[in-house]
């Protein structure tokens, strides 16, 4: 079976393994900023993947600022050195999100079809003129407000969501399937002061601290599937990660 005829899950696994091996090679070879990586045919052969899969890996490393690709010249280690961000495995991230969602109750659902704000337009990689469905909801746990979130779904996918789906925190599940697999996710966490709708829905005073998390998910051809902006009360939520060494014997352990 050709690499690109493999099931999506198996392709993703091979891509992740190749990514981890190439990161390890860059580190172990003590490459200096500006050093050139081997050409694509050689790298693909050494990693045991197709050139299509290799390009996905190189695109990921480029997005993280680890390498740069110069037309007609090749792929080079960036001057900033090997200081990429901590990467979470997509399957692990989705599993943790689904587990967290299972314990929440949803209230205050507000659904509108809107013109996307500019950051959402960019995050979902929309085409000019595309609209989105904005779904604003409170998350409750144990009768207390836990979080407030706004989900943005491209209109081409919005009708997949039923009223029952809107009453569940796990919106991503109904949006994906064999015809619309999720291949990449991006999560950015930060802190900010609660204002306006966020403060009101979380029961906070203006200026109170909140933890914000933005998540974007993309299908196999790079189209946005879902963009979520979540705001958590700092007194009821904290964010922690288990960091485990990856790559030993090409095995990974998920916490």
Coordinates of C-alpha atoms in Angstrom, one line a residue:
X1 CA 0.0 0.0 0.0
X2 CA 1.4 3.4 -0.9
X3 CA 2.0 5.9 1.9
X4 CA -0.7 8.3 0.7
X5 CA -3.3 5.4 0.4
X6 CA -2.9 4.6 4.2
X7 CA -5.7 5.4 6.6
X8 CA -5.5 8.9 7.9
X9 CA -4.7 7.7 11.5
X10 CA -1.7 5.6 10.2
X11 CA -0.5 8.5 8.0
X12 CA -0.6 10.8 11.0
X13 CA 1.3 8.3 13.1
X14 CA 4.1 8.0 10.5
X15 CA 4.2 11.7 10.1
X16 CA 4.5 12.2 13.9
X17 CA 7.3 9.6 14.1
X18 CA 9.2 11.2 11.3
X19 CA 8.8 14.6 12.9
X20 CA 10.2 13.4 16.2
X21 CA 13.1 11.6 14.5
X22 CA 14.0 14.7 12.4
X23 CA 13.9 16.9 15.5
X24 CA 16.2 14.5 17.3
X25 CA 18.6 14.4 14.4
X26 CA 18.8 18.2 14.3
X27 CA 19.7 18.2 18.0
X28 CA 22.1 15.3 17.9
X29 CA 24.0 16.4 14.8
X30 CA 24.8 19.7 16.5
X31 CA 23.8 21.7 13.5
X32 CA 24.6 25.4 13.6
X33 CA 22.3 28.2 12.4
X34 CA 22.5 28.4 8.7
X35 CA 23.5 24.7 8.2
X36 CA 21.7 23.0 5.3
X37 CA 19.7 19.8 5.9
X38 CA 20.0 16.9 3.4
X39 CA 17.8 17.1 0.3
X40 CA 14.2 15.9 0.4
X41 CA 14.9 12.6 -1.5
X42 CA 17.7 11.7 1.0
X43 CA 15.7 12.7 4.1
X44 CA 12.6 10.9 2.9
X45 CA 14.6 7.7 2.4
X46 CA 16.3 8.0 5.8
X47 CA 13.1 8.6 7.6
X48 CA 11.2 5.9 5.6
X49 CA 8.4 8.2 4.5
X50 CA 7.0 9.6 1.3
X51 CA 8.1 13.1 0.1
X52 CA 4.5 14.3 0.7
X53 CA 4.8 13.2 4.4
X54 CA 8.3 14.7 4.6
X55 CA 7.0 18.1 3.3
X56 CA 4.3 18.1 6.1
X57 CA 7.1 17.5 8.6
X58 CA 9.2 20.3 7.2
X59 CA 6.2 22.6 7.1
X60 CA 5.6 21.9 10.8
X61 CA 9.3 22.6 11.6
X62 CA 9.1 25.8 9.6
X63 CA 5.9 27.0 11.4
X64 CA 7.7 26.4 14.7
X65 CA 10.6 28.6 13.5
X66 CA 13.2 25.7 13.6
X67 CA 14.0 25.6 9.9
X68 CA 13.6 27.8 6.9
X69 CA 13.1 26.7 3.3
X70 CA 14.8 28.7 0.5
X71 CA 13.5 28.3 -3.0
X72 CA 16.0 26.5 -5.1
X73 CA 18.5 26.2 -2.3
X74 CA 17.1 23.7 0.3
X75 CA 16.1 23.6 3.9
X76 CA 18.3 25.3 6.5
X77 CA 18.4 25.6 10.3
X78 CA 17.2 29.0 11.3
X79 CA 19.4 31.6 13.0
X80 CA 17.2 31.5 16.2
X81 CA 18.6 28.0 16.8
X82 CA 16.7 25.0 18.1
X83 CA 14.2 26.7 20.5
X84 CA 10.9 25.5 19.2
X85 CA 7.8 25.5 21.4
X86 CA 6.6 22.5 23.4
X87 CA 4.6 20.3 21.1
X88 CA 1.6 18.2 22.2
X89 CA 0.6 15.1 20.3
X90 CA -2.7 15.9 18.5
X91 CA -4.3 12.6 19.6
X92 CA -3.4 13.3 23.2
X93 CA -4.7 16.8 23.1
X94 CA -8.0 15.7 21.6
X95 CA -8.3 13.0 24.2
X96 CA -7.7 15.4 27.1
X97 CA -10.2 17.9 25.6
X98 CA -12.9 15.3 25.3
X99 CA -12.3 14.0 28.9
X100 CA -12.6 17.6 30.2
X101 CA -15.7 18.2 28.2
X102 CA -17.5 15.2 29.6
X103 CA -17.7 16.7 33.1
X104 CA -19.2 20.1 32.0
X105 CA -22.8 21.4 31.7
X106 CA -23.6 23.9 29.1
X107 CA -25.8 27.0 29.7
X108 CA -26.5 30.4 28.1
X109 CA -26.2 29.2 24.5
X110 CA -26.2 32.0 21.9
X111 CA -26.0 31.1 18.2
X112 CA -25.5 33.6 15.4
X113 CA -24.3 33.6 11.8
X114 CA -21.8 36.4 11.5
X115 CA -19.1 38.0 9.4
X116 CA -15.9 36.6 11.1
X117 CA -13.7 39.0 13.0
X118 CA -10.3 39.4 11.3
X119 CA -8.4 37.2 13.8
X120 CA -11.0 34.4 13.3
X121 CA -10.9 34.9 9.5
X122 CA -7.2 34.3 9.6
X123 CA -7.3 31.4 12.1
X124 CA -9.8 29.5 10.1
X125 CA -8.1 30.3 6.8
X126 CA -11.4 31.4 5.2
X127 CA -11.9 32.6 1.7
X128 CA -13.2 36.2 1.1
X129 CA -16.9 36.4 1.7
X130 CA -17.2 33.2 3.9
X131 CA -19.3 33.6 7.0
X132 CA -19.1 31.6 10.3
X133 CA -21.5 30.4 12.9
X134 CA -20.7 32.0 16.3
X135 CA -21.6 29.8 19.3
X136 CA -21.2 31.5 22.7
X137 CA -21.8 29.3 25.8
X138 CA -21.1 29.1 29.5
X139 CA -19.4 26.0 30.9
X140 CA -20.6 25.0 34.3
X141 CA -19.1 22.4 36.8
X142 CA -20.7 21.5 40.1
X143 CA -23.2 24.3 39.7
X144 CA -20.5 27.0 39.4
X145 CA -19.4 28.9 36.3
X146 CA -16.2 27.3 35.1
X147 CA -15.5 28.9 31.7
X148 CA -17.0 30.9 28.9
X149 CA -16.2 30.1 25.3
X150 CA -17.0 31.2 21.8
X151 CA -16.8 28.7 19.0
X152 CA -16.5 29.7 15.4
X153 CA -17.5 27.1 12.7
X154 CA -17.3 27.8 9.0
X155 CA -20.8 27.9 7.4
X156 CA -20.0 25.0 5.2
X157 CA -19.9 22.8 8.3
X158 CA -22.2 24.5 10.7
X159 CA -25.3 22.6 9.7
X160 CA -23.7 19.4 10.9
X161 CA -24.3 20.6 14.5
X162 CA -27.7 19.6 16.0
X163 CA -29.4 21.2 19.0
X164 CA -28.1 18.3 21.1
X165 CA -24.6 19.0 19.9
X166 CA -24.8 22.6 21.0
X167 CA -25.7 21.4 24.5
X168 CA -22.5 19.4 24.6
X169 CA -19.1 20.9 25.1
X170 CA -17.5 18.6 22.6
X171 CA -18.3 20.3 19.3
X172 CA -15.4 19.0 17.3
X173 CA -16.7 15.4 17.2
X174 CA -19.8 16.1 15.0
X175 CA -17.7 18.3 12.7
X176 CA -15.2 15.6 11.8
X177 CA -15.4 12.2 10.1
X178 CA -14.1 10.1 7.3
X179 CA -14.8 12.9 4.8
X180 CA -13.4 15.6 7.1
X181 CA -10.5 14.3 9.2
X182 CA -8.6 16.7 11.5
X183 CA -4.9 16.5 10.9
X184 CA -3.5 19.5 12.7
X185 CA -4.4 21.5 15.8
X186 CA -3.0 24.7 17.2
X187 CA -3.4 25.8 20.9
X188 CA -2.2 29.1 22.4
X189 CA -2.6 29.9 26.1
X190 CA -2.3 33.3 27.7
X191 CA -3.6 35.6 30.4
X192 CA -5.6 38.7 30.2
X193 CA -8.0 41.0 32.0
X194 CA -11.7 40.2 31.8
X195 CA -13.8 42.8 30.0
X196 CA -17.3 43.2 28.6
X197 CA -19.0 39.9 27.6
X198 CA -16.2 37.7 29.1
X199 CA -16.4 39.4 32.5
X200 CA -20.2 39.3 32.5
X201 CA -20.5 35.6 31.5
X202 CA -17.9 34.5 34.1
X203 CA -19.4 36.6 36.9
X204 CA -16.2 38.7 37.3
X205 CA -15.5 42.4 37.7
X206 CA -13.9 44.2 34.8
X207 CA -10.1 43.8 35.0
X208 CA -10.1 40.5 36.9
X209 CA -7.6 38.0 35.6
X210 CA -8.7 35.2 33.3
X211 CA -6.8 32.4 31.5
X212 CA -7.4 32.4 27.8
X213 CA -6.9 29.5 25.4
X214 CA -7.4 29.8 21.7
X215 CA -7.6 26.5 19.7
X216 CA -7.8 26.0 15.9
X217 CA -8.2 22.7 14.1
X218 CA -7.6 22.0 10.4
X219 CA -8.5 19.2 8.0
X220 CA -6.1 17.2 5.8
X221 CA -5.9 19.9 3.1
X222 CA -5.4 22.8 5.6
X223 CA -9.0 24.2 5.8
X224 CA -10.2 25.4 9.2
X225 CA -12.7 23.2 10.9
X226 CA -13.2 24.9 14.3
X227 CA -11.8 27.9 16.1
X228 CA -12.5 28.2 19.8
X229 CA -11.7 31.0 22.3
X230 CA -12.0 29.9 25.9
X231 CA -11.8 32.0 29.0
X232 CA -11.4 30.4 32.4
X233 CA -11.8 31.9 35.9
X234 CA -8.3 31.9 37.4
X235 CA -9.7 30.7 40.8
X236 CA -11.3 27.6 39.3
X237 CA -8.9 26.4 36.7
X238 CA -5.2 25.9 36.2
X239 CA -3.2 24.6 33.2
X240 CA -0.5 21.9 33.6
X241 CA 1.4 19.6 31.3
X242 CA 3.1 16.3 31.8
X243 CA 6.4 16.6 29.9
X244 CA 7.9 13.2 29.0
X245 CA 11.1 12.5 27.0
X246 CA 10.2 11.4 23.5
X247 CA 12.2 9.5 20.9
X248 CA 14.0 6.9 23.1
X249 CA 13.9 3.7 21.0
X250 CA 11.3 5.5 18.8
X251 CA 8.8 4.9 21.5
X252 CA 6.6 7.6 23.2
X253 CA 4.6 7.4 26.4
X254 CA 1.4 9.3 26.7
X255 CA 0.5 10.6 30.2

